[in-house]
PDB file of C-alpha atoms and ligand atoms in Angstrom:
ATOM      1  CA  MET M 743       0.006  -0.027   0.006  1.00 61.00           C
ATOM      2  CA  SER M 744       1.376   3.409  -0.924  1.00 74.00           C
ATOM      3  CA  GLY M 745       0.315   6.976  -0.620  1.00 95.00           C
ATOM      4  CA  LEU M 746       0.089   9.713   2.014  1.00 97.00           C
ATOM      5  CA  LEU M 747      -2.134   7.611   4.299  1.00 98.00           C
ATOM      6  CA  ALA M 748      -0.683   4.297   3.627  1.00 97.00           C
ATOM      7  CA  GLY M 749      -1.978   1.715   6.199  1.00 96.00           C
ATOM      8  CA  LYS M 750      -4.092   4.301   8.061  1.00 98.00           C
ATOM      9  CA  ARG M 751      -7.570   3.414   9.250  1.00 98.00           C
ATOM     10  CA  LEU M 752     -10.088   6.263   9.203  1.00 98.00           C
ATOM     11  CA  LEU M 753     -13.506   6.866  10.427  1.00 99.00           C
ATOM     12  CA  VAL M 754     -15.270   9.393   8.114  1.00 99.00           C
ATOM     13  CA  THR M 755     -18.538  10.958   9.190  1.00 98.00           C
ATOM     14  CA  GLY M 756     -20.726  13.290   7.073  1.00 98.00           C
ATOM     15  CA  VAL M 757     -21.324  11.610   3.621  1.00 98.00           C
ATOM     16  CA  ILE M 758     -24.797  12.292   2.371  1.00 98.00           C
ATOM     17  CA  THR M 759     -24.199  12.926  -1.390  1.00 97.00           C
ATOM     18  CA  ASP M 760     -21.165  12.733  -3.581  1.00 97.00           C
ATOM     19  CA  ALA M 761     -20.887  16.494  -3.209  1.00 98.00           C
ATOM     20  CA  SER M 762     -20.290  16.136   0.636  1.00 98.00           C
ATOM     21  CA  ILE M 763     -16.843  17.234   1.627  1.00 98.00           C
ATOM     22  CA  ALA M 764     -16.693  13.998   3.531  1.00 98.00           C
ATOM     23  CA  PHE M 765     -17.140  12.015   0.201  1.00 98.00           C
ATOM     24  CA  SER M 766     -14.027  13.777  -1.234  1.00 98.00           C
ATOM     25  CA  VAL M 767     -12.058  13.051   1.940  1.00 98.00           C
ATOM     26  CA  ALA M 768     -13.083   9.360   1.824  1.00 98.00           C
ATOM     27  CA  LYS M 769     -12.332   9.034  -1.803  1.00 98.00           C
ATOM     28  CA  LEU M 770      -8.881  10.787  -1.684  1.00 98.00           C
ATOM     29  CA  ALA M 771      -8.000   8.861   1.519  1.00 98.00           C
ATOM     30  CA  GLN M 772      -8.715   5.521  -0.167  1.00 98.00           C
ATOM     31  CA  GLU M 773      -6.687   6.602  -3.187  1.00 98.00           C
ATOM     32  CA  ASN M 774      -3.923   7.452  -0.770  1.00 98.00           C
ATOM     33  CA  GLY M 775      -3.765   4.083   0.892  1.00 98.00           C
ATOM     34  CA  ALA M 776      -6.229   4.441   3.809  1.00 98.00           C
ATOM     35  CA  GLN M 777      -8.981   1.979   4.877  1.00 98.00           C
ATOM     36  CA  VAL M 778     -12.139   3.924   5.374  1.00 98.00           C
ATOM     37  CA  VAL M 779     -15.204   3.248   7.554  1.00 98.00           C
ATOM     38  CA  LEU M 780     -18.123   5.634   7.046  1.00 98.00           C
ATOM     39  CA  THR M 781     -20.820   6.748   9.359  1.00 98.00           C
ATOM     40  CA  GLY M 782     -24.214   7.728   8.106  1.00 98.00           C
ATOM     41  CA  TYR M 783     -27.030   9.736   9.629  1.00 98.00           C
ATOM     42  CA  GLY M 784     -30.734   9.236   8.823  1.00 93.00           C
ATOM     43  CA  ARG M 785     -30.982   8.085   5.247  1.00 91.00           C
ATOM     44  CA  LEU M 786     -28.566   5.064   5.628  1.00 95.00           C
ATOM     45  CA  SER M 787     -29.593   3.417   2.370  1.00 96.00           C
ATOM     46  CA  LEU M 788     -28.711   6.629   0.550  1.00 96.00           C
ATOM     47  CA  VAL M 789     -25.388   6.788   2.260  1.00 97.00           C
ATOM     48  CA  GLU M 790     -24.744   3.129   1.332  1.00 97.00           C
ATOM     49  CA  ARG M 791     -25.576   3.944  -2.266  1.00 97.00           C
ATOM     50  CA  ILE M 792     -23.204   6.869  -2.320  1.00 97.00           C
ATOM     51  CA  ALA M 793     -20.514   4.691  -0.597  1.00 97.00           C
ATOM     52  CA  LYS M 794     -20.632   2.384  -3.571  1.00 97.00           C
ATOM     53  CA  ARG M 795     -19.169   5.296  -5.763  1.00 97.00           C
ATOM     54  CA  LEU M 796     -15.965   5.219  -3.772  1.00 98.00           C
ATOM     55  CA  PRO M 797     -12.951   3.464  -5.291  1.00 98.00           C
ATOM     56  CA  GLU M 798     -13.169   0.707  -2.584  1.00 96.00           C
ATOM     57  CA  PRO M 799     -16.205  -0.618  -0.783  1.00 92.00           C
ATOM     58  CA  ALA M 800     -16.650   1.051   2.617  1.00 97.00           C
ATOM     59  CA  PRO M 801     -18.775  -0.168   5.442  1.00 98.00           C
ATOM     60  CA  VAL M 802     -21.432   2.360   6.804  1.00 98.00           C
ATOM     61  CA  ILE M 803     -22.260   2.551  10.495  1.00 98.00           C
ATOM     62  CA  GLU M 804     -25.311   4.482  11.673  1.00 98.00           C
ATOM     63  CA  VAL M 805     -24.346   7.428  13.915  1.00 98.00           C
ATOM     64  CA  ASP M 806     -26.606  10.258  15.015  1.00 98.00           C
ATOM     65  CA  VAL M 807     -24.210  12.295  16.974  1.00 98.00           C
ATOM     66  CA  THR M 808     -26.961  13.380  19.344  1.00 98.00           C
ATOM     67  CA  ASN M 809     -27.781   9.808  20.159  1.00 98.00           C
ATOM     68  CA  THR M 810     -25.898   8.583  23.247  1.00 98.00           C
ATOM     69  CA  GLU M 811     -26.576   4.930  22.461  1.00 98.00           C
ATOM     70  CA  HIS M 812     -25.048   5.294  18.936  1.00 98.00           C
ATOM     71  CA  LEU M 813     -22.038   7.008  20.464  1.00 98.00           C
ATOM     72  CA  ALA M 814     -21.682   4.382  23.299  1.00 98.00           C
ATOM     73  CA  GLY M 815     -21.794   1.554  20.710  1.00 98.00           C
ATOM     74  CA  LEU M 816     -19.462   3.195  18.159  1.00 98.00           C
ATOM     75  CA  ALA M 817     -16.191   1.701  19.026  1.00 98.00           C
ATOM     76  CA  ASP M 818     -17.549  -1.822  19.023  1.00 98.00           C
ATOM     77  CA  ARG M 819     -19.327  -1.244  15.667  1.00 98.00           C
ATOM     78  CA  VAL M 820     -16.050   0.201  14.160  1.00 98.00           C
ATOM     79  CA  ARG M 821     -14.040  -2.805  15.575  1.00 98.00           C
ATOM     80  CA  GLU M 822     -16.195  -5.156  13.389  1.00 98.00           C
ATOM     81  CA  HIS M 823     -14.295  -3.614  10.414  1.00 98.00           C
ATOM     82  CA  VAL M 824     -10.936  -2.379  11.682  1.00 98.00           C
ATOM     83  CA  ASP M 825      -8.841  -3.070  14.740  1.00 97.00           C
ATOM     84  CA  GLY M 826      -8.100   0.519  15.546  1.00 98.00           C
ATOM     85  CA  LEU M 827      -8.330   4.118  14.233  1.00 98.00           C
ATOM     86  CA  ASP M 828      -5.556   6.461  13.084  1.00 98.00           C
ATOM     87  CA  GLY M 829      -7.974   9.278  12.232  1.00 98.00           C
ATOM     88  CA  VAL M 830     -11.489  10.537  12.687  1.00 99.00           C
ATOM     89  CA  VAL M 831     -13.085  13.085  10.413  1.00 99.00           C
ATOM     90  CA  HIS M 832     -15.998  15.205  11.811  1.00 99.00           C
ATOM     91  CA  SER M 833     -17.787  16.664   8.707  1.00 98.00           C
ATOM     92  CA  ILE M 834     -21.114  17.381  10.411  1.00 98.00           C
ATOM     93  CA  GLY M 835     -23.200  20.444  10.735  1.00 98.00           C
ATOM     94  CA  PHE M 836     -26.883  21.325  11.089  1.00 98.00           C
ATOM     95  CA  ALA M 837     -29.026  24.249  12.291  1.00 97.00           C
ATOM     96  CA  PRO M 838     -32.782  24.458  12.097  1.00 97.00           C
ATOM     97  CA  GLN M 839     -34.020  27.102   9.576  1.00 97.00           C
ATOM     98  CA  SER M 840     -34.846  29.677  12.265  1.00 97.00           C
ATOM     99  CA  CYS M 841     -31.156  29.891  13.158  1.00 97.00           C
ATOM    100  CA  LEU M 842     -30.048  30.892   9.643  1.00 97.00           C
ATOM    101  CA  GLY M 843     -30.645  33.488   6.972  1.00 95.00           C
ATOM    102  CA  GLY M 844     -30.971  36.483   9.192  1.00 95.00           C
ATOM    103  CA  GLY M 845     -32.891  34.869  12.028  1.00 91.00           C
ATOM    104  CA  PHE M 846     -30.237  35.610  14.663  1.00 97.00           C
ATOM    105  CA  LEU M 847     -32.387  37.820  16.950  1.00 98.00           C
ATOM    106  CA  ASP M 848     -35.469  35.631  16.855  1.00 98.00           C
ATOM    107  CA  ALA M 849     -34.244  31.959  16.889  1.00 98.00           C
ATOM    108  CA  PRO M 850     -35.548  30.178  19.998  1.00 98.00           C
ATOM    109  CA  TRP M 851     -33.200  28.531  22.423  1.00 98.00           C
ATOM    110  CA  GLU M 852     -34.502  24.994  21.532  1.00 98.00           C
ATOM    111  CA  ASP M 853     -33.297  25.497  17.939  1.00 98.00           C
ATOM    112  CA  VAL M 854     -30.063  27.122  18.844  1.00 98.00           C
ATOM    113  CA  ALA M 855     -29.447  24.144  21.246  1.00 98.00           C
ATOM    114  CA  THR M 856     -30.008  21.727  18.423  1.00 98.00           C
ATOM    115  CA  ALA M 857     -27.446  23.610  16.229  1.00 98.00           C
ATOM    116  CA  LEU M 858     -24.911  23.584  19.049  1.00 98.00           C
ATOM    117  CA  HIS M 859     -25.449  19.972  19.881  1.00 98.00           C
ATOM    118  CA  VAL M 860     -25.098  18.647  16.349  1.00 98.00           C
ATOM    119  CA  SER M 861     -22.404  21.162  15.132  1.00 98.00           C
ATOM    120  CA  THR M 862     -20.309  21.906  18.138  1.00 99.00           C
ATOM    121  CA  PHE M 863     -20.630  19.494  21.185  1.00 99.00           C
ATOM    122  CA  SER M 864     -20.576  16.522  18.773  1.00 98.00           C
ATOM    123  CA  TYR M 865     -16.956  17.279  17.900  1.00 99.00           C
ATOM    124  CA  LYS M 866     -15.997  16.261  21.462  1.00 98.00           C
ATOM    125  CA  SER M 867     -18.584  13.434  21.759  1.00 98.00           C
ATOM    126  CA  LEU M 868     -17.434  11.795  18.472  1.00 98.00           C
ATOM    127  CA  ALA M 869     -13.813  12.006  19.462  1.00 98.00           C
ATOM    128  CA  MET M 870     -14.555  10.474  22.888  1.00 98.00           C
ATOM    129  CA  ALA M 871     -16.654   7.699  21.308  1.00 98.00           C
ATOM    130  CA  ALA M 872     -13.679   6.888  19.064  1.00 98.00           C
ATOM    131  CA  LEU M 873     -11.058   7.375  21.674  1.00 98.00           C
ATOM    132  CA  PRO M 874     -10.714   3.692  22.791  1.00 98.00           C
ATOM    133  CA  LEU M 875      -9.632   2.888  19.149  1.00 98.00           C
ATOM    134  CA  MET M 876      -7.051   5.688  18.876  1.00 98.00           C
ATOM    135  CA  SER M 877      -3.376   5.617  19.994  1.00 98.00           C
ATOM    136  CA  PRO M 878      -0.556   8.190  19.956  1.00 98.00           C
ATOM    137  CA  GLY M 879      -0.223   9.679  16.469  1.00 98.00           C
ATOM    138  CA  SER M 880      -3.883   9.556  15.726  1.00 98.00           C
ATOM    139  CA  ALA M 881      -5.695  12.684  14.561  1.00 98.00           C
ATOM    140  CA  VAL M 882      -9.218  14.217  14.674  1.00 99.00           C
ATOM    141  CA  VAL M 883     -10.009  16.663  11.863  1.00 99.00           C
ATOM    142  CA  GLY M 884     -13.196  18.820  11.550  1.00 99.00           C
ATOM    143  CA  LEU M 885     -14.573  21.338   9.146  1.00 98.00           C
ATOM    144  CA  THR M 886     -15.317  24.960   9.999  1.00 98.00           C
ATOM    145  CA  PHE M 887     -16.378  28.183   8.226  1.00 98.00           C
ATOM    146  CA  ASP M 888     -14.207  30.957   9.459  1.00 97.00           C
ATOM    147  CA  ALA M 889     -15.940  32.013  12.761  1.00 98.00           C
ATOM    148  CA  THR M 890     -13.730  34.993  13.439  1.00 97.00           C
ATOM    149  CA  LYS M 891     -16.328  37.180  11.630  1.00 94.00           C
ATOM    150  CA  ALA M 892     -20.120  37.617  11.776  1.00 96.00           C
ATOM    151  CA  TRP M 893     -21.429  36.651   8.306  1.00 94.00           C
ATOM    152  CA  PRO M 894     -24.628  38.127   6.919  1.00 90.00           C
ATOM    153  CA  VAL M 895     -26.767  34.919   6.855  1.00 95.00           C
ATOM    154  CA  TYR M 896     -24.837  32.406   8.820  1.00 96.00           C
ATOM    155  CA  ASP M 897     -26.208  33.572  12.202  1.00 97.00           C
ATOM    156  CA  TRP M 898     -26.307  30.836  14.895  1.00 98.00           C
ATOM    157  CA  MET M 899     -24.334  28.453  12.692  1.00 98.00           C
ATOM    158  CA  GLY M 900     -21.511  31.025  12.891  1.00 98.00           C
ATOM    159  CA  VAL M 901     -21.785  30.893  16.721  1.00 98.00           C
ATOM    160  CA  ALA M 902     -21.796  27.141  16.522  1.00 98.00           C
ATOM    161  CA  LYS M 903     -18.613  27.250  14.381  1.00 98.00           C
ATOM    162  CA  ALA M 904     -16.887  29.631  16.816  1.00 98.00           C
ATOM    163  CA  GLY M 905     -17.754  27.047  19.557  1.00 98.00           C
ATOM    164  CA  LEU M 906     -16.350  24.296  17.347  1.00 99.00           C
ATOM    165  CA  GLU M 907     -13.123  26.154  16.866  1.00 98.00           C
ATOM    166  CA  SER M 908     -12.740  26.578  20.549  1.00 98.00           C
ATOM    167  CA  ALA M 909     -13.766  22.922  21.161  1.00 99.00           C
ATOM    168  CA  SER M 910     -11.030  21.811  18.811  1.00 99.00           C
ATOM    169  CA  ARG M 911      -8.473  23.722  20.837  1.00 98.00           C
ATOM    170  CA  TYR M 912      -9.751  22.204  24.086  1.00 98.00           C
ATOM    171  CA  LEU M 913      -9.653  18.740  22.570  1.00 98.00           C
ATOM    172  CA  ALA M 914      -6.063  19.423  21.531  1.00 98.00           C
ATOM    173  CA  LEU M 915      -5.373  20.514  25.091  1.00 98.00           C
ATOM    174  CA  HIS M 916      -6.996  17.450  26.749  1.00 98.00           C
ATOM    175  CA  LEU M 917      -5.903  14.803  24.218  1.00 98.00           C
ATOM    176  CA  GLY M 918      -2.401  16.099  23.677  1.00 98.00           C
ATOM    177  CA  LYS M 919      -1.018  13.967  26.547  1.00 98.00           C
ATOM    178  CA  GLN M 920      -2.168  10.965  24.690  1.00 98.00           C
ATOM    179  CA  GLY M 921      -0.417  12.024  21.505  1.00 98.00           C
ATOM    180  CA  ILE M 922      -3.717  12.716  19.720  1.00 98.00           C
ATOM    181  CA  ARG M 923      -4.074  15.899  17.586  1.00 98.00           C
ATOM    182  CA  SER M 924      -7.103  17.975  16.817  1.00 99.00           C
ATOM    183  CA  ASN M 925      -7.247  20.356  13.889  1.00 99.00           C
ATOM    184  CA  LEU M 926      -9.831  22.054  11.711  1.00 99.00           C
ATOM    185  CA  VAL M 927      -9.992  23.049   8.060  1.00 99.00           C
ATOM    186  CA  ALA M 928     -11.790  26.329   7.429  1.00 98.00           C
ATOM    187  CA  ALA M 929     -13.230  25.824   3.909  1.00 98.00           C
ATOM    188  CA  GLY M 930     -14.603  28.455   1.623  1.00 97.00           C
ATOM    189  CA  PRO M 931     -18.219  28.083   0.407  1.00 97.00           C
ATOM    190  CA  LEU M 932     -18.999  24.813  -1.364  1.00 97.00           C
ATOM    191  CA  ARG M 933     -22.393  23.779  -2.940  1.00 96.00           C
ATOM    192  CA  THR M 934     -23.352  20.915  -0.702  1.00 96.00           C
ATOM    193  CA  ILE M 935     -26.654  19.989   0.908  1.00 95.00           C
ATOM    194  CA  ALA M 936     -25.677  21.823   4.140  1.00 95.00           C
ATOM    195  CA  ALA M 937     -24.820  24.959   2.176  1.00 94.00           C
ATOM    196  CA  LYS M 938     -28.012  24.926   0.163  1.00 92.00           C
ATOM    197  CA  SER M 939     -30.023  24.854   3.407  1.00 91.00           C
ATOM    198  CA  ILE M 940     -28.697  28.388   4.191  1.00 93.00           C
ATOM    199  CA  PRO M 941     -31.021  31.085   2.744  1.00 92.00           C
ATOM    200  CA  GLY M 942     -28.876  33.697   1.081  1.00 92.00           C
ATOM    201  CA  PHE M 943     -25.844  31.393   0.624  1.00 91.00           C
ATOM    202  CA  ASP M 944     -25.357  33.021  -2.818  1.00 91.00           C
ATOM    203  CA  GLN M 945     -24.053  36.108  -1.074  1.00 91.00           C
ATOM    204  CA  PHE M 946     -20.932  34.038   0.013  1.00 91.00           C
ATOM    205  CA  GLU M 947     -20.618  32.723  -3.514  1.00 90.00           C
ATOM    206  CA  ASP M 948     -20.439  36.212  -5.028  1.00 90.00           C
ATOM    207  CA  ALA M 949     -18.084  37.486  -2.307  1.00 93.00           C
ATOM    208  CA  TRP M 950     -15.631  34.655  -2.808  1.00 94.00           C
ATOM    209  CA  ALA M 951     -15.752  34.983  -6.695  1.00 90.00           C
ATOM    210  CA  GLU M 952     -14.870  38.719  -6.293  1.00 92.00           C
ATOM    211  CA  ARG M 953     -12.271  38.557  -3.543  1.00 95.00           C
ATOM    212  CA  ALA M 954     -10.444  35.262  -3.158  1.00 97.00           C
ATOM    213  CA  PRO M 955      -6.954  36.011  -4.458  1.00 97.00           C
ATOM    214  CA  LEU M 956      -6.464  32.507  -5.830  1.00 97.00           C
ATOM    215  CA  GLY M 957      -9.943  32.300  -7.177  1.00 96.00           C
ATOM    216  CA  TRP M 958     -12.446  29.828  -5.814  1.00 97.00           C
ATOM    217  CA  SER M 959     -14.523  26.878  -7.148  1.00 97.00           C
ATOM    218  CA  LEU M 960     -17.843  26.419  -5.413  1.00 96.00           C
ATOM    219  CA  THR M 961     -18.079  22.812  -6.685  1.00 97.00           C
ATOM    220  CA  ASP M 962     -14.548  21.463  -6.047  1.00 98.00           C
ATOM    221  CA  GLN M 963     -14.356  19.804  -2.677  1.00 98.00           C
ATOM    222  CA  GLU M 964     -10.868  18.460  -3.374  1.00 98.00           C
ATOM    223  CA  PRO M 965      -8.759  21.279  -1.936  1.00 98.00           C
ATOM    224  CA  ALA M 966     -10.486  21.096   1.424  1.00 98.00           C
ATOM    225  CA  ALA M 967     -10.324  17.300   1.337  1.00 98.00           C
ATOM    226  CA  ARG M 968      -6.628  17.451   0.546  1.00 98.00           C
ATOM    227  CA  ALA M 969      -6.016  19.612   3.602  1.00 98.00           C
ATOM    228  CA  CYS M 970      -7.976  17.107   5.776  1.00 98.00           C
ATOM    229  CA  LEU M 971      -5.729  14.222   4.392  1.00 98.00           C
ATOM    230  CA  ALA M 972      -2.568  16.323   5.205  1.00 98.00           C
ATOM    231  CA  LEU M 973      -3.703  16.922   8.813  1.00 98.00           C
ATOM    232  CA  LEU M 974      -4.588  13.185   9.178  1.00 98.00           C
ATOM    233  CA  SER M 975      -1.159  12.166   7.754  1.00 98.00           C
ATOM    234  CA  ASP M 976       2.202  11.967   9.548  1.00 97.00           C
ATOM    235  CA  TRP M 977       3.310  15.189   8.001  1.00 97.00           C
ATOM    236  CA  PHE M 978       1.772  17.520  10.765  1.00 98.00           C
ATOM    237  CA  PRO M 979       3.122  15.518  13.740  1.00 98.00           C
ATOM    238  CA  ALA M 980       3.565  18.632  15.961  1.00 98.00           C
ATOM    239  CA  THR M 981       0.450  20.586  14.989  1.00 98.00           C
ATOM    240  CA  THR M 982      -2.688  20.663  17.103  1.00 98.00           C
ATOM    241  CA  GLY M 983      -5.401  23.122  17.929  1.00 98.00           C
ATOM    242  CA  GLU M 984      -4.756  24.680  14.478  1.00 98.00           C
ATOM    243  CA  ILE M 985      -7.099  25.898  11.759  1.00 98.00           C
ATOM    244  CA  VAL M 986      -5.974  25.720   8.217  1.00 98.00           C
ATOM    245  CA  HIS M 987      -7.823  27.925   5.825  1.00 98.00           C
ATOM    246  CA  VAL M 988      -8.675  26.425   2.441  1.00 98.00           C
ATOM    247  CA  ASP M 989     -10.541  29.318   0.966  1.00 98.00           C
ATOM    248  CA  GLY M 990      -8.565  30.646  -1.912  1.00 98.00           C
ATOM    249  CA  GLY M 991      -6.969  33.116   0.459  1.00 98.00           C
ATOM    250  CA  TYR M 992     -10.232  34.960   1.182  1.00 97.00           C
ATOM    251  CA  HIS M 993      -9.645  35.277   4.997  1.00 97.00           C
ATOM    252  CA  ALA M 994      -6.343  37.124   4.412  1.00 97.00           C
ATOM    253  CA  ILE M 995      -7.840  40.006   2.300  1.00 94.00           C
ATOM    254  CA  GLY M 996      -9.442  43.178   3.579  1.00 85.00           C
ATOM    255  CA  SER M 997     -12.338  44.691   1.633  1.00 71.00           C
TER     256      SER M 997
HETATM  257  N1  NAD L 372     -20.360  23.643   2.199  1.00 86.41           N
HETATM  258  C1  NAD L 372     -19.660  24.657   2.711  1.00 86.41           C
HETATM  259  O1  NAD L 372     -19.709  25.791   2.179  1.00 86.41           O
HETATM  260  C2  NAD L 372     -18.916  24.509   4.029  1.00 86.41           C
HETATM  261  C3  NAD L 372     -17.855  25.429   4.231  1.00 86.41           C
HETATM  262  C4  NAD L 372     -17.165  25.320   5.337  1.00 86.41           C
HETATM  263  C5  NAD L 372     -17.351  24.302   6.237  1.00 86.41           C
HETATM  264  N2  NAD L 372     -18.359  23.455   5.958  1.00 86.41           N
HETATM  265  C6  NAD L 372     -18.603  22.259   6.908  1.00 86.41           C
HETATM  266  O2  NAD L 372     -18.301  21.037   6.397  1.00 86.41           O
HETATM  267  C7  NAD L 372     -19.057  20.060   7.080  1.00 86.41           C
HETATM  268  C8  NAD L 372     -19.653  19.129   6.067  1.00 86.41           C
HETATM  269  O3  NAD L 372     -20.707  19.808   5.403  1.00 86.41           O
HETATM  270  P1  NAD L 372     -20.913  19.653   3.815  1.00 86.41           P
HETATM  271  O4  NAD L 372     -20.808  21.115   3.342  1.00 86.41           O
HETATM  272  O5  NAD L 372     -20.133  18.576   3.201  1.00 86.41           O
HETATM  273  O6  NAD L 372     -22.462  19.295   3.713  1.00 86.41           O
HETATM  274  P2  NAD L 372     -23.231  17.883   3.706  1.00 86.41           P
HETATM  275  O7  NAD L 372     -24.672  18.310   3.856  1.00 86.41           O
HETATM  276  O8  NAD L 372     -22.827  17.114   2.576  1.00 86.41           O
HETATM  277  O9  NAD L 372     -22.751  17.265   5.055  1.00 86.41           O
HETATM  278  C9  NAD L 372     -23.329  17.544   6.316  1.00 86.41           C
HETATM  279  C10 NAD L 372     -23.432  16.195   7.071  1.00 86.41           C
HETATM  280  O10 NAD L 372     -23.934  16.422   8.410  1.00 86.41           O
HETATM  281  C11 NAD L 372     -24.643  15.176   8.704  1.00 86.41           C
HETATM  282  N3  NAD L 372     -25.416  15.349   9.893  1.00 86.41           N
HETATM  283  C12 NAD L 372     -26.433  16.216  10.171  1.00 86.41           C
HETATM  284  N4  NAD L 372     -26.880  16.053  11.373  1.00 86.41           N
HETATM  285  C13 NAD L 372     -26.301  14.991  11.890  1.00 86.41           C
HETATM  286  C14 NAD L 372     -26.376  14.253  13.084  1.00 86.41           C
HETATM  287  N5  NAD L 372     -27.276  14.556  14.029  1.00 86.41           N
HETATM  288  N6  NAD L 372     -25.542  13.117  13.306  1.00 86.41           N
HETATM  289  C15 NAD L 372     -24.631  12.784  12.370  1.00 86.41           C
HETATM  290  N7  NAD L 372     -24.439  13.484  11.194  1.00 86.41           N
HETATM  291  C16 NAD L 372     -25.315  14.453  10.971  1.00 86.41           C
HETATM  292  C17 NAD L 372     -25.447  15.010   7.471  1.00 86.41           C
HETATM  293  O11 NAD L 372     -26.000  13.708   7.435  1.00 86.41           O
HETATM  294  C18 NAD L 372     -24.505  15.310   6.324  1.00 86.41           C
HETATM  295  O12 NAD L 372     -23.842  14.050   5.958  1.00 86.41           O
HETATM  296  C19 NAD L 372     -20.034  20.756   8.051  1.00 86.41           C
HETATM  297  O13 NAD L 372     -19.423  20.871   9.304  1.00 86.41           O
HETATM  298  C20 NAD L 372     -20.087  22.160   7.401  1.00 86.41           C
HETATM  299  O14 NAD L 372     -20.495  23.111   8.294  1.00 86.41           O
HETATM  300  C21 NAD L 372     -19.118  23.505   4.835  1.00 86.41           C
END
């Protein structure tokens, strides 16, 4: 087996279509020598159908990150396919409609709580569920959308991402002693199901087209996926609590 991730065993969450960032991660990871186990949420048969489009067959385990039984059983379910994990990819986000598209001032706590549970707290819960399978050198990688700014229509999802960015630093702090890294990729806008659920998402598209110094493709998930692979590989052995921007350089430019 050759490639950047030769011999590595990965758990990849978040595949729902072949446009999912997680699908690109799983595909590239397999092409680079990794063994991939997927998790699916909700429409499992759909995830299994999409999984068949990967270069190699990948088993799919059902995981709703808000379901404590799913999390408690995760390590045993994963062990049915691999004897340990070298990497976990958290590619999960959800916020009820009230939390997005300008609803910041009116969204009720119950909806905000759902957004934070699925998009923020789950980063820690997923890592802990997988921890019994990980050993020194293993890595957790998640996806954020630059939360240092307030974006026009991102609203509570932006707050959830700010929490995720902090949670990743705390995970780095608490798992560092065990030699486990935690890093995030801050991707620019990509046309996925999650993105399409944000009313006014086209504002991001226009802004990136105008301002990203390297240019930006809204339909090419590979640059973000490549960064995930790099962070999962042995080539960032002393990097944790970091956020790597994969946004065509947008974050670095003033308007
Ligand atoms: N698309 C973008 O523009 C963009 C930019 C930056 C970061 N991101 C982040 O990338 C990650 C992946 O999103 P995507 O854009 O590939 O969209 P996507 O819709 O393809 O993936 C989102 C995934 O979250 C999963 N999910 C939702 N609720 C869940 C739950 N309770 N338990 C388990 N899984 C659940 C869905 O099943 C889906 O697979 C998210 O964290 C998203 O916020 C996306």
